[in-house]
XYZ file of C-alpha atoms in Angstrom:
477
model
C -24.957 -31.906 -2.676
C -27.036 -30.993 0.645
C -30.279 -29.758 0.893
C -29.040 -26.704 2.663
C -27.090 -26.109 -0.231
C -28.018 -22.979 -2.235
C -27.573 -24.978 -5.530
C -29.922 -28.074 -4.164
C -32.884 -25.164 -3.482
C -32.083 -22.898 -6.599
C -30.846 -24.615 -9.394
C -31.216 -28.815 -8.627
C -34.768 -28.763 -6.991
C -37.041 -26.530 -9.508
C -35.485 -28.049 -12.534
C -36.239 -31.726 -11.187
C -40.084 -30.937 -10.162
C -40.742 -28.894 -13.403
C -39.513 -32.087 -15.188
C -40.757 -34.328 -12.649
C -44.641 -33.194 -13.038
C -43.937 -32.591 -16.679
C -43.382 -35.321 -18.153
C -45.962 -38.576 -18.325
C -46.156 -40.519 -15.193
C -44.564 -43.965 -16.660
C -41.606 -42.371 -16.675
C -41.255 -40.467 -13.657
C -39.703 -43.318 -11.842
C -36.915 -43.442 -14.734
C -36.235 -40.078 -14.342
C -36.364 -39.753 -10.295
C -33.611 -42.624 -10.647
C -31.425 -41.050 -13.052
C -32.008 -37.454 -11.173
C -31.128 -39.406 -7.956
C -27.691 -40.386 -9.843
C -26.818 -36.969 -10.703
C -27.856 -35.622 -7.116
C -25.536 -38.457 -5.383
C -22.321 -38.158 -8.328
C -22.494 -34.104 -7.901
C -19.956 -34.334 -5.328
C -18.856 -38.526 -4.834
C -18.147 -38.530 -9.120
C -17.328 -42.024 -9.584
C -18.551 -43.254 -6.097
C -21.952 -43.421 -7.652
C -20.936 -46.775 -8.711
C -20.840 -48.334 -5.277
C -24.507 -47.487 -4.553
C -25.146 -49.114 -7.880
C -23.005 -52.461 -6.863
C -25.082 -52.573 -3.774
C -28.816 -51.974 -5.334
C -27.434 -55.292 -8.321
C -26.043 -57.060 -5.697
C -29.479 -57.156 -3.356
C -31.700 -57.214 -6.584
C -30.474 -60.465 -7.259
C -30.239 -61.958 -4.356
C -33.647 -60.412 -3.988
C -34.846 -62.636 -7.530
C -32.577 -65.910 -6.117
C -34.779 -65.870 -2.668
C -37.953 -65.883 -4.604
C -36.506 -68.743 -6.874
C -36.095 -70.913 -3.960
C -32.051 -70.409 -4.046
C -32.977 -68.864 -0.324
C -29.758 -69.578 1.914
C -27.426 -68.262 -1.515
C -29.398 -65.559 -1.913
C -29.219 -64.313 1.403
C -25.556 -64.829 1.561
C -25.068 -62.938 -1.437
C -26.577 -59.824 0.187
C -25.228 -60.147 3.444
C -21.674 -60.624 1.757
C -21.850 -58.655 -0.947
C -23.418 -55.543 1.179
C -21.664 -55.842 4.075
C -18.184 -56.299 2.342
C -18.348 -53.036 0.527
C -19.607 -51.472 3.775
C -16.152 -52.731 5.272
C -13.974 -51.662 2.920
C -15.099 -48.120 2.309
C -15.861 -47.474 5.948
C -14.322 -49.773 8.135
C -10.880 -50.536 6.873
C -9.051 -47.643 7.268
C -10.554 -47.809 11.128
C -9.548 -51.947 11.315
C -6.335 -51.128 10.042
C -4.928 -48.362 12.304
C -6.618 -50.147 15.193
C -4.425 -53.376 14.138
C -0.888 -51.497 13.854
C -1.480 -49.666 16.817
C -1.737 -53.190 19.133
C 1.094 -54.295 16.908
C 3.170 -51.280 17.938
C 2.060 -51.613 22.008
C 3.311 -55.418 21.534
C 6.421 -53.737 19.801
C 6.391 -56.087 16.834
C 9.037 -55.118 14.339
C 8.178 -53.226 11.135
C 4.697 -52.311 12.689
C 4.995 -48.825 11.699
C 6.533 -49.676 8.445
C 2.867 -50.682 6.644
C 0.478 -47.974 5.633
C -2.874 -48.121 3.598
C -3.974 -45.159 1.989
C -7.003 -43.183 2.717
C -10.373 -44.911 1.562
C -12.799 -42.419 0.355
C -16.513 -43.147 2.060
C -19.520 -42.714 -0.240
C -21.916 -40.715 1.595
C -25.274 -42.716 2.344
C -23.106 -46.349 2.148
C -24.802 -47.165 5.650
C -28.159 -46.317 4.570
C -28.356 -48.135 1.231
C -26.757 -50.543 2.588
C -28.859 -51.131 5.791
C -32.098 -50.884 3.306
C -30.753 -53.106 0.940
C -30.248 -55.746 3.881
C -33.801 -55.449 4.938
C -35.143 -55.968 1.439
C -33.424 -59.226 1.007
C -34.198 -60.407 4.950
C -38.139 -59.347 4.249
C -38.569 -61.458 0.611
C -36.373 -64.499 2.849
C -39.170 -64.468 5.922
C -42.059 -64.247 3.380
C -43.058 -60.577 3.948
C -42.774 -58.990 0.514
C -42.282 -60.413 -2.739
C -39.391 -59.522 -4.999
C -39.504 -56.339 -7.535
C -38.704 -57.652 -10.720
C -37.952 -54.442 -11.888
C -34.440 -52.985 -11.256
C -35.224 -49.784 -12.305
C -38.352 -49.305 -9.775
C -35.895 -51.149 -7.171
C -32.938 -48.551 -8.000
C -35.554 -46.042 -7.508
C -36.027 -46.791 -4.163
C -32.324 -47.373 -3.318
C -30.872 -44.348 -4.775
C -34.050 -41.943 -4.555
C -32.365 -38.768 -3.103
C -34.979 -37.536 -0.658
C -33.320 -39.956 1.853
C -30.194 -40.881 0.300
C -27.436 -38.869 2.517
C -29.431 -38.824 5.814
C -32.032 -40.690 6.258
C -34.424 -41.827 7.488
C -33.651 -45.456 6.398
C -36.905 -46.214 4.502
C -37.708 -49.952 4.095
C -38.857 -51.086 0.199
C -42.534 -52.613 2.275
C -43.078 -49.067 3.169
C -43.019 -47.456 -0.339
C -43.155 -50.447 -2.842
C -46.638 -50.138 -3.903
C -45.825 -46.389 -4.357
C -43.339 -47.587 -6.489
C -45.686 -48.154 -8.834
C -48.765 -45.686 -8.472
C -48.544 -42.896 -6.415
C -50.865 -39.463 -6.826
C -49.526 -36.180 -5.530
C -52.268 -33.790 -4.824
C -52.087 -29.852 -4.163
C -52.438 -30.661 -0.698
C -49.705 -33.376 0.169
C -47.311 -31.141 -2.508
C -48.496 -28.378 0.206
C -47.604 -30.302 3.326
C -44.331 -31.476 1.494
C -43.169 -27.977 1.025
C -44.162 -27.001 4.544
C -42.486 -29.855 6.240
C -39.405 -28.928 3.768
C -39.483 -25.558 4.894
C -39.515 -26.183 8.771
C -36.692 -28.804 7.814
C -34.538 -26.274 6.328
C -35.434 -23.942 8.917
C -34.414 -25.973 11.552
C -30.760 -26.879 10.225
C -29.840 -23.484 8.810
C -31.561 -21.307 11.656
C -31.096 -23.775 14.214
C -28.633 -26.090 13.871
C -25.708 -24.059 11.978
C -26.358 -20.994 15.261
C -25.694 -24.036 17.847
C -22.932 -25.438 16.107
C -20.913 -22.320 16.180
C -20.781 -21.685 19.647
C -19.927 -25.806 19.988
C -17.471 -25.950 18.227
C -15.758 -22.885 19.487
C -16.014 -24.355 22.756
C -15.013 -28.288 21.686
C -11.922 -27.126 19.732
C -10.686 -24.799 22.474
C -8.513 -25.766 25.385
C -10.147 -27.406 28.254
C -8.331 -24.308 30.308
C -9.332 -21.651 28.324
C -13.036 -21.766 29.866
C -14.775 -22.983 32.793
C -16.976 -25.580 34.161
C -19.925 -23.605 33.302
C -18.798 -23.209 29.529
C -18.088 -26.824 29.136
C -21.948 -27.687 30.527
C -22.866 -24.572 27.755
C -20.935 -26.342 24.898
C -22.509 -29.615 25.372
C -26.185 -28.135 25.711
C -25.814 -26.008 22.566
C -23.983 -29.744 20.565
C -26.815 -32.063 22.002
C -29.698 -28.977 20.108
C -27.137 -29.144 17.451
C -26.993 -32.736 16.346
C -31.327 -32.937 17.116
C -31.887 -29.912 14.988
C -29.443 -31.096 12.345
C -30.454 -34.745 11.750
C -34.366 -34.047 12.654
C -33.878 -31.204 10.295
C -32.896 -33.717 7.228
C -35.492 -36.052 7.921
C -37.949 -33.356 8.088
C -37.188 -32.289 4.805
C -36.365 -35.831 3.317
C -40.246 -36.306 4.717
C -41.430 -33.359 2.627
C -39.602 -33.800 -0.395
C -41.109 -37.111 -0.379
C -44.576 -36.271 0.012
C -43.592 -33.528 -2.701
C -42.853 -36.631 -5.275
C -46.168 -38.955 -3.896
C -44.369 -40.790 -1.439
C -44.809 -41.270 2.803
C -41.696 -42.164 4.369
C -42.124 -42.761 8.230
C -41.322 -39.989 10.949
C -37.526 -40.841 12.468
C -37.597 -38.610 15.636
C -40.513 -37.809 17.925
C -39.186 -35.627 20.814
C -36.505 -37.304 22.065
C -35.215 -34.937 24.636
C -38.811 -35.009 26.535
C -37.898 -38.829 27.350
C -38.093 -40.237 30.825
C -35.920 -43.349 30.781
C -32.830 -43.833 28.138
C -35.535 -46.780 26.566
C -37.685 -44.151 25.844
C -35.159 -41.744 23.978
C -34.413 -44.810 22.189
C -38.008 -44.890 21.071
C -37.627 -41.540 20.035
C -34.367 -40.831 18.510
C -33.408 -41.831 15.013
C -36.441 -44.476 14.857
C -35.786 -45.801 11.786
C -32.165 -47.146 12.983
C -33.487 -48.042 15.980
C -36.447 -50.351 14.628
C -34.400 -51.939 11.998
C -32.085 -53.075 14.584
C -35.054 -53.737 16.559
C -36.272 -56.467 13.533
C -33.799 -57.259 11.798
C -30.683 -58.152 14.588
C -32.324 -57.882 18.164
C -35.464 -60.093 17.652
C -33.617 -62.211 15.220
C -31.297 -63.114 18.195
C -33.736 -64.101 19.937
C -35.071 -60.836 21.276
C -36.681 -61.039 24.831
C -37.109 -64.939 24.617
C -33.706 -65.732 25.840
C -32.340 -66.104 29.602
C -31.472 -62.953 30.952
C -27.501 -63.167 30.334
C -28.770 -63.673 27.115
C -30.563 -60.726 26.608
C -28.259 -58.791 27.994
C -25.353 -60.121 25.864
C -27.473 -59.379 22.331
C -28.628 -55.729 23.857
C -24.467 -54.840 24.360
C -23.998 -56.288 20.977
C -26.734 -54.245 19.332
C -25.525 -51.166 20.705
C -21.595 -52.067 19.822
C -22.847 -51.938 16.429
C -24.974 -49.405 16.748
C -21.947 -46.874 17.772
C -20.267 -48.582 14.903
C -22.661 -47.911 12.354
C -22.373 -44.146 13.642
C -18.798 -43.720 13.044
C -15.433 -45.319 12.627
C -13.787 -44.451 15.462
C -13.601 -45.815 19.041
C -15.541 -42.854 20.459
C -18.722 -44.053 18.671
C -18.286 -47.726 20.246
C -17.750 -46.349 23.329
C -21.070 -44.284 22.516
C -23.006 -46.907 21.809
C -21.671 -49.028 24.509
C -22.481 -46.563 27.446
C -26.029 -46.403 25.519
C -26.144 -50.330 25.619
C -24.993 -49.963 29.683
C -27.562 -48.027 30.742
C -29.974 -50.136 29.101
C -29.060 -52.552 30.908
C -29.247 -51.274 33.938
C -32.905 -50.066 33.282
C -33.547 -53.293 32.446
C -32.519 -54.683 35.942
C -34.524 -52.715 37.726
C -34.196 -48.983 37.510
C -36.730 -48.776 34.742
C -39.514 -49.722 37.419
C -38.183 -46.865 39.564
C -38.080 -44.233 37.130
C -41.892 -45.010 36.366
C -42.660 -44.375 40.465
C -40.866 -41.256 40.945
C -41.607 -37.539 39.888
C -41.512 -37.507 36.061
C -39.063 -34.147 36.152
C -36.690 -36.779 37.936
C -36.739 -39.219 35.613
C -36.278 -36.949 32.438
C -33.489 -35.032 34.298
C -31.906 -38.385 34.903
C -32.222 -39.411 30.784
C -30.985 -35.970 30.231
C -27.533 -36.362 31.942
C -27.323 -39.542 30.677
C -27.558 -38.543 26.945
C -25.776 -35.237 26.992
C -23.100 -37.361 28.878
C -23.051 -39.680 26.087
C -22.510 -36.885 23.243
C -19.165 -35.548 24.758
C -18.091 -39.135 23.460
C -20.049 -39.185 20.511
C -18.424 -34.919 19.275
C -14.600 -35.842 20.667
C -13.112 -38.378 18.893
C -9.707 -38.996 21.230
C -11.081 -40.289 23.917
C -8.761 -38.911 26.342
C -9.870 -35.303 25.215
C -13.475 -36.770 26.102
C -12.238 -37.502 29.536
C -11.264 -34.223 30.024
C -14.072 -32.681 28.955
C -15.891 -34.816 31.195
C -13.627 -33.856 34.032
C -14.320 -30.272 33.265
C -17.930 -30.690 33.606
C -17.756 -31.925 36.557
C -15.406 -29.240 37.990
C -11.875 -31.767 38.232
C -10.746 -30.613 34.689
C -7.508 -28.338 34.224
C -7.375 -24.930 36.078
C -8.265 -22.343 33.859
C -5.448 -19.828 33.345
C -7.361 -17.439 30.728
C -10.750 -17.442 30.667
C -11.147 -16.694 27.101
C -14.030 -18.237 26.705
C -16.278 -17.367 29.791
C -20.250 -17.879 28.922
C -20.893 -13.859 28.480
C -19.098 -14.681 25.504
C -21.401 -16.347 23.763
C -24.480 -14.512 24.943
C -26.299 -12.690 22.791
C -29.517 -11.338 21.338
C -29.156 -14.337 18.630
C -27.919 -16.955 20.830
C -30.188 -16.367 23.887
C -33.638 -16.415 21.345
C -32.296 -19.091 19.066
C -31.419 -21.334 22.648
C -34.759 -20.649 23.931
C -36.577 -21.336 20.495
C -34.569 -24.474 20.839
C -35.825 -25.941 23.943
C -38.995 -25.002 23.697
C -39.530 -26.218 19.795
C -38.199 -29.702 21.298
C -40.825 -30.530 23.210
C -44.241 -31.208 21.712
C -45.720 -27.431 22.843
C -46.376 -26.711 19.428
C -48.521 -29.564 18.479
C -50.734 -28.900 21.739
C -51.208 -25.721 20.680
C -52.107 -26.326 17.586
C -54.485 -28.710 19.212
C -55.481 -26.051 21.376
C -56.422 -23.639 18.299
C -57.948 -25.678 16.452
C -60.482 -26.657 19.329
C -60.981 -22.895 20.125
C -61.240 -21.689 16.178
C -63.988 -24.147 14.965
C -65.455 -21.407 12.244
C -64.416 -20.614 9.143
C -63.608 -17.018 8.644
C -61.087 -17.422 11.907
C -59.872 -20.703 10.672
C -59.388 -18.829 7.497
C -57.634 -16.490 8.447
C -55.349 -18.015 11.008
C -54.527 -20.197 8.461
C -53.832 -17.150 5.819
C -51.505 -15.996 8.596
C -49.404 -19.399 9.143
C -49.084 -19.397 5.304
C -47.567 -16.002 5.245
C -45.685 -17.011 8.547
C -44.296 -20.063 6.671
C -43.063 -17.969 3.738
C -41.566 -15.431 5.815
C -39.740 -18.549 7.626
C -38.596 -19.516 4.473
C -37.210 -16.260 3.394
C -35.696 -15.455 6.482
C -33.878 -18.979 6.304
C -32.516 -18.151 2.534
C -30.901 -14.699 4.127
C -29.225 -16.405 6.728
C -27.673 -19.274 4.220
C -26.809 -16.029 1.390
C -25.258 -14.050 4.640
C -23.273 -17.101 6.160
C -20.936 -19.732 4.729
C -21.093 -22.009 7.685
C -23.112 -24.964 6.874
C -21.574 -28.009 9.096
C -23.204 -31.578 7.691
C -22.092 -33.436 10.814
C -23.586 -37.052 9.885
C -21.325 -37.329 6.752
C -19.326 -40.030 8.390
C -22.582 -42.113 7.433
């Protein structure tokens, strides 16, 4: 079930908050856990019961830590999490990755084996990553353990950031395990944030995906250079408007149930150095393996071959954790390389030249990086590549010139797009606010975004009743 989905916003989400503010508060966090269930076994069925392997397995090894059984505790998290992670994400990837050396080294019968298709439970990287940092934060002394599996499957399964994100750490939210207050106000900025989430992936997102992938799944000679720089463009808004778009409204529907989760993106495409975009893309991943695999390597301590070494090995598994496929290693890898590289030296440069330089400069770099990250062959990434850069395949029929995707729809919803991520709304809100000091303007200004926030919201439930196409493209997580 998604968010976007008409039977999330019509039939799932009013029945759970009538219920939800209902009933007495004691047993909210009973019901949010057994409403979570339902939410994640509405389209996995039986895969429900690898989530709840994962939250036992950690629970105890959470309650073995705090017994002073701290190196078999640990082991039975990292084990036990990481082995399911494997298996339902990894092995069908190790596999076909080990028969296809064994058939370049022509060993006999190499072609003979075959392992059937593993079904992935959506969310297994995120309940499992916050599962890992639960047991890692009682081991280092910076939580205790919840003795309660019901308010710790709460927090594992609770659907608000089950499928997407962000990864919410139990330190964050464990005393709101146990008392939290929702006032009109914070249901208020729930449902707004909601809103502007939803807005953003089904105005937004879904209009930038279908020119993308009209351009990505034609042939590299059926457009020109010019295209190929216009699919990438529209996939890079795509995949920021998507994925900001589900933490935006995992943010709001958590506010809408008492809790904060932390914000995951913050602009990333106004960043001046790729360190910086990694400061603002997805900062929930990136700070978990920030604390719990960079530092505990020994972080920025360590000689410099050192550092080095653990900041390629961070990124290998970062581009792991995205995917499995060899286009997301390579993602993560050409991430990791240009960190380097900053690291050396050029980060000292980009900070004396003319900003616009620098943030050009982390621009190519990252829309570079997501022809990897959408084209899984990575000889059809090549290509692409080529045919930004004018060295692809002649074109024979221009089928797909950029006229024809230009349109009233495409040319506001592109310029909306740019301009929405940068930080231009905040200052002028700043702006306003600073110029509107008295109450019957701020009244009705704020009368007006109110009706401007339900119109949003209305215009965002035509466009999901009048179209079908409703691309999720992190379900690989």
């Amino acid at each position: 079930m998604l968010f976007s989905s008409a039977i999330f916003l019509f039939l799932y989400l009013p029945i759970f908050l009538v219920i939800y503010y209902v009933i007495p508060r004691d047993w909210r966090n009973a019901f949010l856990f057994f409403a979570s269930l339902v939410f994640y076994a509405w389209g996995e069925t039986l895969v429900v019961l690898v989530l709840l392997l994962s939250a036992f397995i950690n629970f105890v090894a959470g309650r073995l830590i705090e017994q002073g059984q701290r190196k078999t505790g640990l082991l039975l998290s990292l084990i036990g999490s990481l082995s399911l992670l494997v298996y339902y994400k990894y092995a069908n990837f190790l596999f076909n990755s080990l028969q296809g050396i064994a058939k370049l080294l022509m060993i006999p019968g190499a072609d003979e084996i075959n392992l059937a298709e593993i079904a992935l439970p959506i969310g297994i990287s995120f309940y499992t990553f916050q599962g890992i940092s639960y047991t890692l934060d009682i081991y280092w002394g910076h939580i205790r353990a919840n003795r309660n599996f019901l308010d710790y499957g709460t927090y594992v399964a609770m659907f608000p950031h089950q499928i997407a994100g962000p990864i919410v750490r139990y330190a964050d939210i464990a005393p709101e395990l146990t008392k939290r207050t929702v006032t009109i106000e914070k249901f208020g900025i729930g449902a707004e944030r909601f809103i502007i989430g939803l807005a953003k992936k089904i105005l937004m997102a879904n209009t930038f995906a279908g020119v993308a992938d009209v351009i990505f799944s034609a042939p590299t000679t059926s457009y020109s250079t010019a295209t190929a720089w216009l699919g990438i463009i529209f996939y890079a808004l795509q995949i920021y408007y998507d994925f900001s778009g589900y933490s935006d409204m995992a943010i709001g529907l958590g506010k809408m149930l008492g809790f904060d989760f932390k914000e995951n993106f913050n602009y990333p495409y106004i960043a001046h150095s790729v360190q910086d975009f990694w400061r603002r893309w997805h900062i929930s991943l990136s700070s978990w393996f920030r604390d719990y695999l960079y530092i505990p390597l020994g972080g920025n301590r360590k000689s410099r071959v050192r550092v080095y070494g653990n900041l390629l090995l961070v990124f290998f598994i970062t581009g792991l954790w995205h995917g499995a496929s060899w286009n997301f290693i390579v993602w993560g890898l050409y991430h990791g390389l240009f960190l380097l590289i900053e690291r050396a030296g050029l980060s000292k440069l980009l900070v004396r030249v003319w900003a616009p330089v620098a943030h050009v400069y982390t621009l190519l770099v990252v829309l570079i990086g997501w022809v990897f990250f959408r084209i899984e062959n990575l000889p059809d990434a090549i290509n692409y590549l080529q045919k930004m850069i004018g060295l692809g395949p002649v074109v024979t029929v221009e089928a797909f010139a950029p006229s024809y995707f230009i349109n009233v729809e495409t040319v506001v919803v592109l310029i909306l797009g740019i301009l929405l991520a940068t930080p231009i709304h905040n200052r002028f809100h700043q702006w306003w606010m600073r110029r509107a000091p008295y109450f019957p303007v701020r009244l009705v200004s704020d009368s007006l975004y109110t009706f401007g926030l339900l119109a949003l919201f209305v215009t965002t439930i035509m466009y999901l009743a009048a179209d079908t196409y409703n691309p999720f493209i992190y379900f690989r997580f």
